[in-house]
Amino acid sequence: MKLTELASIEKWEALEKALNKRSGLNACVYDTEGFRITSFTAWANDLCPAIKSTPQGASAICALANQYVTSQSKETGQPVIIECDAGMVKFAIPIFWNNDFLGTVGGCGHRLPDSEVETFLIHKAINRDLEELDTMAASVKTISDEEINEHIKFLQNELSSLLKDCVIDTS
């Protein structure tokens, strides 16, 4: 079973857009392998597209964090909240259908109030000017634990509503 067998790409993208609109976060639906299933992009800050613009940044920072939240949410069946190596928050909730893990939905791209964006690590990963990265890091907004939990509840409610309307033809 795949996510696109439960709902159309358009419905999954609408979920991403709803999270982005309410939170300003990078919002994504990922399959079991940790690959995005839509092409929707609305960046939470100026730094994330710079990181994603190089294979090294995408793999060393984003993919690593995504692999971790995917495996943890699959294993625990619960939302997972972490900080990526760049110092930004990433959260994901698992998507299950009939006890089968199908992927995750979540957000990233803001930082906790007591965290710092790790521009030196980003510089090492993508070989971009450190001062330029520091300037980009200024666009990273803060997010509280309470706000993250509100976004998780929102996603859980939206996901529950989306999946409630799914009927699979097994004949």
Coordinates of N, CA, C and O in Angstrom, one line a residue:
M1 N 0.8 -1.2 0.0 CA 0.0 0.0 0.0 C 0.9 1.2 0.0 O 1.9 1.3 0.7
K2 N 0.5 2.2 -0.8 CA 1.2 3.5 -0.9 C 0.3 4.6 -0.5 O -0.9 4.5 -0.6
L3 N 0.9 5.7 -0.1 CA 0.1 6.9 0.2 C -0.8 7.4 -0.9 O -1.9 7.7 -0.7
T4 N -0.3 7.3 -2.1 CA -1.1 7.7 -3.3 C -2.2 6.8 -3.6 O -3.1 7.1 -4.4
E5 N -2.2 5.6 -3.0 CA -3.4 4.7 -3.2 C -4.5 5.0 -2.2 O -5.6 4.7 -2.4
L6 N -4.1 5.8 -1.1 CA -5.1 6.2 -0.1 C -5.7 7.5 -0.5 O -6.9 7.7 -0.3
A7 N -4.9 8.4 -1.0 CA -5.4 9.7 -1.4 C -4.6 10.3 -2.5 O -3.4 9.9 -2.7
S8 N -5.2 11.2 -3.3 CA -4.5 11.7 -4.5 C -3.3 12.6 -4.0 O -3.3 13.1 -2.9
I9 N -2.4 12.8 -4.9 CA -1.3 13.7 -4.7 C -1.8 15.1 -4.3 O -1.3 15.8 -3.4
E10 N -2.9 15.5 -4.9 CA -3.5 16.8 -4.6 C -3.9 16.9 -3.2 O -3.8 18.0 -2.6
K11 N -4.5 15.9 -2.6 CA -4.9 15.9 -1.2 C -3.7 15.9 -0.3 O -3.8 16.6 0.7
W12 N -2.7 15.2 -0.6 CA -1.5 15.2 0.2 C -0.8 16.6 0.1 O -0.4 17.2 1.2
E13 N -0.8 17.2 -1.1 CA -0.3 18.5 -1.2 C -1.1 19.6 -0.5 O -0.6 20.5 0.1
A14 N -2.4 19.4 -0.4 CA -3.3 20.3 0.3 C -2.9 20.2 1.8 O -3.0 21.3 2.5
L15 N -2.6 19.1 2.3 CA -2.2 18.9 3.7 C -0.9 19.7 4.0 O -0.8 20.4 4.9
E16 N 0.0 19.6 3.0 CA 1.3 20.3 3.2 C 1.1 21.8 3.2 O 1.6 22.5 4.0
K17 N 0.2 22.2 2.2 CA -0.1 23.7 2.1 C -0.8 24.2 3.4 O -0.5 25.3 3.8
A18 N -1.7 23.4 3.9 CA -2.4 23.8 5.1 C -1.4 24.0 6.3 O -1.5 25.0 7.1
L19 N -0.4 23.0 6.5 CA 0.5 23.2 7.5 C 1.4 24.4 7.3 O 1.7 25.2 8.2
N20 N 1.9 24.6 6.1 CA 2.8 25.7 5.7 C 2.0 27.0 6.0 O 2.6 27.9 6.6
K21 N 0.8 27.1 5.6 CA 0.0 28.4 5.8 C -0.1 28.7 7.3 O 0.0 29.9 7.7
R22 N -0.4 27.7 8.1 CA -0.6 28.0 9.5 C 0.6 28.2 10.3 O 0.6 28.8 11.3
S23 N 1.8 27.6 9.8 CA 3.0 27.6 10.6 C 4.2 28.3 10.0 O 5.1 28.7 10.7
G24 N 4.2 28.4 8.6 CA 5.4 29.0 8.0 C 6.5 28.0 7.8 O 7.6 28.3 7.3
L25 N 6.3 26.8 8.3 CA 7.3 25.7 8.2 C 7.4 25.1 6.8 O 6.5 25.2 6.0
N26 N 8.6 24.5 6.5 CA 8.7 23.6 5.4 C 7.8 22.4 5.7 O 7.9 21.8 6.8
A27 N 6.9 22.1 4.9 CA 5.9 21.0 5.1 C 6.0 20.0 4.1 O 6.1 20.3 2.9
C28 N 6.1 18.7 4.5 CA 6.3 17.6 3.6 C 5.6 16.3 4.0 O 5.6 16.0 5.2
V29 N 5.2 15.6 3.0 CA 4.7 14.2 3.2 C 5.7 13.3 2.5 O 6.1 13.6 1.4
Y30 N 6.2 12.4 3.3 CA 7.2 11.4 2.8 C 6.7 10.0 2.8 O 5.9 9.6 3.7
D31 N 7.2 9.2 1.9 CA 6.8 7.8 1.8 C 7.7 7.0 2.8 O 8.5 7.6 3.5
T32 N 7.6 5.7 2.7 CA 8.3 4.8 3.7 C 9.8 4.9 3.5 O 10.6 4.6 4.4
E33 N 10.3 5.3 2.3 CA 11.7 5.4 2.1 C 12.2 6.8 2.4 O 13.4 7.1 2.2
G34 N 11.4 7.7 2.8 CA 11.8 9.1 3.2 C 11.8 10.0 2.0 O 12.5 11.1 2.0
F35 N 11.2 9.6 0.9 CA 11.1 10.5 -0.3 C 9.8 11.3 -0.3 O 8.7 10.8 0.0
R36 N 9.9 12.6 -0.7 CA 8.7 13.4 -0.8 C 7.8 12.8 -1.9 O 8.3 12.3 -2.9
I37 N 6.5 13.0 -1.7 CA 5.6 12.5 -2.7 C 5.0 13.6 -3.5 O 4.3 13.3 -4.5
T38 N 5.2 14.8 -3.1 CA 4.6 16.0 -3.9 C 5.8 16.9 -4.3 O 6.9 16.7 -3.9
S39 N 5.5 17.8 -5.1 CA 6.5 18.8 -5.5 C 6.3 20.2 -4.9 O 7.0 21.1 -5.2
F40 N 5.4 20.2 -3.9 CA 5.1 21.5 -3.2 C 6.3 22.0 -2.4 O 6.9 21.2 -1.7
T41 N 6.7 23.2 -2.6 CA 7.8 23.8 -1.9 C 7.4 25.3 -1.5 O 7.1 26.1 -2.3
A42 N 7.5 25.6 -0.2 CA 7.4 26.9 0.3 C 8.4 27.0 1.5 O 8.1 26.4 2.5
W43 N 9.5 27.7 1.3 CA 10.6 27.6 2.3 C 10.2 28.4 3.5 O 9.7 29.5 3.5
A44 N 10.7 27.8 4.7 CA 10.5 28.5 6.0 C 11.5 29.6 6.2 O 11.3 30.4 7.1
N45 N 12.6 29.6 5.5 CA 13.6 30.5 5.7 C 14.5 30.6 4.4 O 14.3 29.8 3.5
D46 N 15.5 31.4 4.4 CA 16.5 31.5 3.3 C 17.5 30.5 3.3 O 18.2 30.2 2.3
L47 N 17.8 29.9 4.4 CA 18.8 28.9 4.6 C 18.5 27.5 4.0 O 19.4 26.9 3.4
C48 N 17.3 27.1 4.2 CA 16.9 25.7 3.8 C 17.2 25.5 2.3 O 17.7 24.5 1.9
P49 N 16.7 26.4 1.4 CA 17.0 26.2 0.0 C 18.5 26.2 -0.3 O 18.9 25.4 -1.3
A50 N 19.3 26.9 0.4 CA 20.7 26.9 0.2 C 21.3 25.5 0.6 O 22.1 24.9 -0.1
I51 N 20.8 24.9 1.7 CA 21.3 23.6 2.1 C 20.8 22.6 1.1 O 21.6 21.7 0.7
K52 N 19.6 22.6 0.7 CA 19.0 21.6 -0.3 C 19.6 21.8 -1.7 O 19.5 20.9 -2.5
S53 N 20.2 22.9 -2.0 CA 20.7 23.2 -3.4 C 22.0 22.3 -3.7 O 22.3 22.3 -4.9
T54 N 22.6 21.7 -2.7 CA 23.7 20.9 -3.0 C 23.5 19.4 -2.5 O 22.8 19.2 -1.5
P55 N 24.0 18.5 -3.3 CA 23.8 17.1 -2.8 C 24.3 16.8 -1.4 O 23.8 16.1 -0.6
Q56 N 25.5 17.5 -1.1 CA 26.1 17.3 0.2 C 25.2 17.8 1.3 O 25.1 17.2 2.4
G57 N 24.6 19.0 1.1 CA 23.7 19.6 2.1 C 22.5 18.7 2.3 O 22.1 18.4 3.4
A58 N 21.9 18.4 1.2 CA 20.7 17.6 1.2 C 20.9 16.2 1.9 O 20.1 15.8 2.7
S59 N 22.0 15.6 1.6 CA 22.2 14.3 2.2 C 22.8 14.3 3.6 O 22.4 13.6 4.5
A60 N 23.7 15.3 3.9 CA 24.4 15.3 5.2 C 23.5 15.9 6.2 O 23.7 15.6 7.4
I61 N 22.6 16.8 5.9 CA 21.8 17.4 6.9 C 20.3 17.0 6.8 O 19.8 16.4 7.7
C62 N 19.7 17.2 5.7 CA 18.2 17.0 5.6 C 17.9 15.5 5.5 O 17.0 15.0 6.3
A63 N 18.5 14.7 4.7 CA 18.2 13.3 4.6 C 18.5 12.5 5.9 O 17.7 11.7 6.3
L64 N 19.6 12.9 6.5 CA 19.9 12.2 7.8 C 18.8 12.5 8.8 O 18.4 11.5 9.5
A65 N 18.4 13.7 9.0 CA 17.3 14.0 9.9 C 16.0 13.3 9.5 O 15.3 12.8 10.4
N66 N 15.7 13.3 8.3 CA 14.5 12.7 7.8 C 14.5 11.2 8.0 O 13.5 10.6 8.4
Q67 N 15.7 10.5 7.8 CA 15.8 9.1 8.0 C 15.5 8.8 9.5 O 14.9 7.8 9.8
Y68 N 16.1 9.6 10.3 CA 15.9 9.4 11.8 C 14.4 9.5 12.2 O 13.9 8.6 12.9
V69 N 13.8 10.6 11.8 CA 12.4 10.8 12.3 C 11.5 9.7 11.6 O 10.5 9.3 12.3
T70 N 11.8 9.3 10.4 CA 11.0 8.3 9.8 C 11.1 7.0 10.5 O 10.1 6.3 10.8
S71 N 12.4 6.5 10.8 CA 12.5 5.3 11.5 C 11.9 5.3 12.9 O 11.3 4.4 13.4
Q72 N 12.1 6.4 13.6 CA 11.6 6.5 15.0 C 10.1 6.6 15.0 O 9.4 6.0 15.9
S73 N 9.5 7.3 14.1 CA 8.0 7.4 14.1 C 7.4 6.0 13.7 O 6.4 5.6 14.2
K74 N 8.1 5.3 12.8 CA 7.6 4.0 12.4 C 7.7 3.0 13.6 O 6.8 2.3 13.9
E75 N 8.8 3.1 14.3 CA 9.1 2.2 15.4 C 8.1 2.5 16.6 O 7.6 1.5 17.2
T76 N 7.9 3.7 16.9 CA 7.2 4.1 18.1 C 5.7 4.3 17.8 O 4.9 4.2 18.7
G77 N 5.4 4.6 16.5 CA 4.0 5.0 16.2 C 3.6 6.3 16.7 O 2.4 6.7 16.7
Q78 N 4.5 7.1 17.2 CA 4.3 8.4 17.8 C 5.0 9.5 17.0 O 5.9 9.3 16.3
P79 N 4.5 10.8 17.2 CA 5.2 11.9 16.6 C 6.7 12.0 17.2 O 6.9 11.6 18.3
V80 N 7.6 12.4 16.3 CA 9.0 12.6 16.7 C 9.4 14.0 16.5 O 9.1 14.6 15.4
I81 N 10.1 14.6 17.4 CA 10.6 15.9 17.3 C 12.1 15.9 17.6 O 12.5 15.4 18.6
I82 N 12.9 16.4 16.7 CA 14.3 16.5 16.8 C 14.9 17.8 16.3 O 14.1 18.6 15.8
E83 N 16.1 18.0 16.5 CA 16.8 19.1 15.9 C 17.8 18.5 14.8 O 18.5 17.6 15.1
C84 N 17.7 19.1 13.6 CA 18.6 18.6 12.6 C 20.0 19.1 12.9 O 20.2 19.9 13.8
D85 N 21.0 18.6 12.2 CA 22.4 19.0 12.4 C 22.7 20.4 12.2 O 23.6 21.0 12.7
A86 N 21.8 21.1 11.4 CA 21.9 22.5 11.1 C 21.3 23.3 12.3 O 21.4 24.6 12.3
G87 N 20.7 22.7 13.3 CA 20.2 23.4 14.5 C 18.7 23.8 14.3 O 18.2 24.6 15.2
M88 N 18.0 23.2 13.4 CA 16.6 23.6 13.2 C 15.7 22.4 13.6 O 16.1 21.2 13.5
V89 N 14.5 22.7 14.1 CA 13.6 21.7 14.5 C 13.0 21.0 13.3 O 12.8 21.5 12.2
K90 N 12.8 19.7 13.5 CA 12.1 18.8 12.5 C 11.1 17.9 13.3 O 11.5 17.4 14.3
F91 N 9.9 17.9 12.9 CA 9.0 17.0 13.5 C 8.2 16.2 12.4 O 8.0 16.7 11.3
A92 N 7.8 15.0 12.8 CA 7.0 14.2 11.9 C 6.1 13.3 12.7 O 6.4 12.9 13.8
I93 N 4.9 13.0 12.0 CA 4.0 12.1 12.6 C 3.9 10.9 11.6 O 3.9 11.1 10.4
P94 N 3.8 9.7 12.2 CA 3.7 8.6 11.3 C 2.3 8.5 10.6 O 1.3 8.9 11.2
I95 N 2.3 7.9 9.4 CA 1.0 7.6 8.7 C 0.9 6.1 8.6 O 1.7 5.4 8.0
F96 N -0.1 5.6 9.3 CA -0.4 4.1 9.3 C -1.8 3.9 8.6 O -2.7 4.7 8.8
W97 N -1.9 2.8 7.9 CA -3.1 2.3 7.4 C -3.2 0.8 7.7 O -2.3 0.1 7.2
N98 N -4.2 0.4 8.4 CA -4.3 -1.0 8.8 C -3.0 -1.6 9.4 O -2.5 -2.7 9.0
N99 N -2.4 -0.8 10.2 CA -1.2 -1.2 10.9 C 0.1 -1.2 10.0 O 1.1 -1.7 10.4
D100 N -0.1 -0.8 8.7 CA 1.0 -0.7 7.8 C 1.6 0.7 7.8 O 0.8 1.7 7.6
F101 N 2.9 0.8 8.0 CA 3.5 2.2 8.0 C 3.6 2.6 6.5 O 4.2 1.9 5.7
L102 N 3.1 3.8 6.2 CA 3.1 4.3 4.8 C 4.0 5.5 4.6 O 4.2 5.9 3.5
G103 N 4.4 6.1 5.7 CA 5.2 7.3 5.6 C 5.0 8.3 6.8 O 4.5 7.9 7.8
T104 N 5.4 9.5 6.5 CA 5.2 10.6 7.6 C 4.8 11.9 7.0 O 4.9 12.1 5.8
V105 N 4.3 12.7 7.8 CA 4.0 14.1 7.4 C 4.5 15.0 8.6 O 4.4 14.6 9.7
G106 N 5.1 16.1 8.2 CA 5.6 17.0 9.2 C 6.2 18.3 8.7 O 6.0 18.6 7.5
G107 N 7.0 18.9 9.6 CA 7.5 20.2 9.2 C 8.9 20.4 9.8 O 9.3 19.7 10.7
C108 N 9.6 21.4 9.2 CA 10.9 21.8 9.7 C 11.2 23.2 9.3 O 10.5 23.8 8.5
G109 N 12.4 23.7 9.7 CA 12.9 25.0 9.2 C 12.8 26.1 10.2 O 13.2 27.2 9.8
H110 N 12.3 25.9 11.4 CA 12.4 26.9 12.5 C 13.4 26.4 13.6 O 13.8 25.2 13.5
R111 N 13.7 27.2 14.5 CA 14.6 26.8 15.6 C 13.9 27.0 16.9 O 13.0 27.9 17.1
L112 N 14.3 26.2 17.9 CA 13.8 26.4 19.3 C 14.4 27.7 19.9 O 15.5 28.1 19.5
P113 N 13.8 28.3 20.8 CA 14.3 29.6 21.3 C 15.7 29.5 21.9 O 16.4 30.5 21.9
D114 N 16.1 28.4 22.5 CA 17.4 28.2 23.1 C 18.4 27.6 22.2 O 19.5 27.2 22.6
S115 N 18.1 27.5 20.9 CA 19.0 26.9 19.9 C 19.6 27.9 19.0 O 19.1 29.0 18.8
E116 N 20.7 27.5 18.4 CA 21.4 28.3 17.4 C 21.5 27.5 16.1 O 21.7 26.3 16.1
V117 N 21.4 28.3 15.0 CA 21.6 27.6 13.7 C 23.1 27.4 13.6 O 23.9 28.3 13.9
E118 N 23.5 26.2 13.2 CA 24.9 25.8 13.1 C 25.5 26.1 11.7 O 25.7 25.3 10.9
T119 N 25.7 27.4 11.5 CA 26.2 27.9 10.2 C 27.6 27.3 9.9 O 27.9 27.1 8.7
F120 N 28.4 27.1 10.8 CA 29.7 26.5 10.5 C 29.6 25.1 10.0 O 30.3 24.8 9.0
L121 N 28.7 24.3 10.6 CA 28.5 22.9 10.1 C 27.9 23.0 8.7 O 28.3 22.2 7.8
I122 N 27.0 23.9 8.4 CA 26.4 24.1 7.1 C 27.5 24.5 6.1 O 27.6 23.9 5.0
H123 N 28.3 25.4 6.5 CA 29.5 25.9 5.7 C 30.3 24.7 5.3 O 30.7 24.5 4.1
K124 N 30.7 23.8 6.2 CA 31.5 22.6 6.0 C 30.8 21.7 5.0 O 31.4 21.1 4.2
A125 N 29.5 21.6 5.1 CA 28.7 20.6 4.3 C 28.5 21.1 2.9 O 28.6 20.3 1.9
I126 N 28.3 22.4 2.7 CA 27.9 22.9 1.4 C 29.0 23.9 0.8 O 28.8 24.4 -0.3
N127 N 30.0 24.2 1.6 CA 31.1 25.0 1.1 C 30.6 26.4 0.6 O 31.0 26.8 -0.5
R128 N 29.8 27.0 1.4 CA 29.3 28.3 1.1 C 29.9 29.3 2.1 O 30.2 29.0 3.2
D129 N 30.0 30.6 1.7 CA 30.6 31.6 2.5 C 29.9 31.7 3.9 O 28.6 31.8 3.9
L130 N 30.7 31.7 4.9 CA 30.1 31.7 6.3 C 29.3 32.9 6.6 O 28.3 32.9 7.2
E131 N 29.8 34.1 6.2 CA 29.1 35.3 6.4 C 27.7 35.3 5.7 O 26.7 35.8 6.3
E132 N 27.7 34.8 4.5 CA 26.5 34.7 3.7 C 25.5 33.8 4.5 O 24.3 34.1 4.6
L133 N 26.0 32.7 5.0 CA 25.2 31.7 5.8 C 24.6 32.4 7.0 O 23.5 32.2 7.4
D134 N 25.5 33.1 7.7 CA 25.0 33.8 8.9 C 23.9 34.8 8.6 O 22.9 34.9 9.4
T135 N 24.0 35.5 7.5 CA 22.9 36.4 7.0 C 21.6 35.6 6.8 O 20.6 36.0 7.2
M136 N 21.8 34.5 6.1 CA 20.6 33.6 5.8 C 20.0 33.1 7.1 O 18.8 33.0 7.2
A137 N 20.8 32.8 8.1 CA 20.4 32.2 9.3 C 19.5 33.2 10.1 O 18.6 32.8 10.9
A138 N 19.7 34.5 9.8 CA 18.9 35.5 10.5 C 17.4 35.3 10.1 O 16.5 35.8 10.9
S139 N 17.1 34.7 9.0 CA 15.7 34.5 8.6 C 15.0 33.3 9.2 O 13.8 33.1 9.0
V140 N 15.8 32.5 10.0 CA 15.2 31.4 10.7 C 14.4 31.8 11.9 O 15.0 32.4 12.9
K141 N 13.1 31.6 11.9 CA 12.2 32.0 13.0 C 12.3 31.0 14.1 O 12.7 29.8 14.0
T142 N 11.9 31.4 15.3 CA 11.8 30.5 16.5 C 10.4 30.0 16.6 O 9.5 30.5 16.1
I143 N 10.4 28.8 17.2 CA 9.1 28.1 17.5 C 9.2 27.5 18.8 O 10.3 26.9 19.2
S144 N 8.1 27.5 19.6 CA 8.1 27.0 20.9 C 7.7 25.5 20.9 O 7.1 25.1 19.9
D145 N 7.9 24.8 22.0 CA 7.5 23.4 22.1 C 5.9 23.4 22.0 O 5.4 22.5 21.4
E146 N 5.3 24.4 22.6 CA 3.8 24.4 22.6 C 3.3 24.6 21.1 O 2.3 23.9 20.7
E147 N 4.0 25.5 20.4 CA 3.6 25.6 19.0 C 3.8 24.4 18.2 O 2.9 24.0 17.3
I148 N 4.9 23.7 18.4 CA 5.1 22.4 17.7 C 4.0 21.4 18.0 O 3.5 20.8 17.1
N149 N 3.7 21.3 19.3 CA 2.6 20.4 19.7 C 1.3 20.7 19.1 O 0.5 19.9 18.7
E150 N 1.0 22.0 19.0 CA -0.2 22.5 18.3 C -0.2 22.1 16.8 O -1.3 21.6 16.3
H151 N 0.9 22.2 16.2 CA 1.0 21.8 14.7 C 0.9 20.3 14.6 O 0.2 19.8 13.6
I152 N 1.4 19.5 15.5 CA 1.3 18.1 15.5 C -0.2 17.7 15.7 O -0.7 16.9 14.9
K153 N -0.9 18.3 16.6 CA -2.3 18.0 16.8 C -3.1 18.4 15.6 O -4.0 17.6 15.2
F154 N -2.8 19.5 15.0 CA -3.4 19.9 13.7 C -3.3 18.9 12.7 O -4.2 18.4 12.0
L155 N -2.0 18.4 12.5 CA -1.7 17.4 11.4 C -2.4 16.1 11.8 O -3.0 15.4 10.9
Q156 N -2.5 15.7 13.0 CA -3.1 14.4 13.4 C -4.6 14.5 13.1 O -5.2 13.6 12.5
N157 N -5.2 15.7 13.4 CA -6.7 15.9 13.1 C -6.9 15.9 11.6 O -7.9 15.2 11.1
E158 N -6.1 16.6 10.8 CA -6.2 16.6 9.4 C -6.0 15.3 8.7 O -6.7 14.9 7.8
L159 N -5.0 14.6 9.2 CA -4.7 13.2 8.7 C -5.8 12.3 9.0 O -6.3 11.5 8.1
S160 N -6.4 12.3 10.2 CA -7.5 11.5 10.6 C -8.7 11.7 9.7 O -9.3 10.8 9.2
S161 N -9.0 13.0 9.4 CA -10.1 13.4 8.5 C -9.8 12.9 7.1 O -10.7 12.3 6.5
L162 N -8.6 13.0 6.6 CA -8.3 12.6 5.3 C -8.4 11.1 5.1 O -9.0 10.6 4.2
L163 N -7.9 10.4 6.1 CA -7.9 8.9 6.0 C -9.3 8.3 6.3 O -9.6 7.2 5.8
K164 N -10.1 9.0 7.0 CA -11.5 8.6 7.3 C -12.3 8.4 6.0 O -13.2 7.6 5.8
D165 N -11.9 9.3 5.0 CA -12.6 9.3 3.7 C -12.1 8.3 2.7 O -12.6 8.2 1.6
C166 N -11.0 7.6 3.1 CA -10.4 6.6 2.2 C -11.1 5.3 2.2 O -11.3 4.7 3.3
V167 N -11.4 4.8 1.1 CA -12.0 3.5 0.9 C -11.1 2.8 -0.1 O -11.0 3.3 -1.2
I168 N -10.6 1.6 0.2 CA -9.8 0.9 -0.7 C -10.6 -0.3 -1.3 O -11.2 -1.1 -0.5
D169 N -10.6 -0.4 -2.6 CA -11.2 -1.5 -3.3 C -10.3 -2.7 -3.2 O -9.3 -2.7 -3.8
T170 N -10.7 -3.7 -2.5 CA -9.9 -4.9 -2.3 C -10.4 -6.1 -3.1 O -9.9 -7.2 -3.0
S171 N -11.4 -5.9 -4.0 CA -11.9 -7.0 -4.8 C -11.1 -7.3 -5.9 O -10.2 -6.6 -6.4

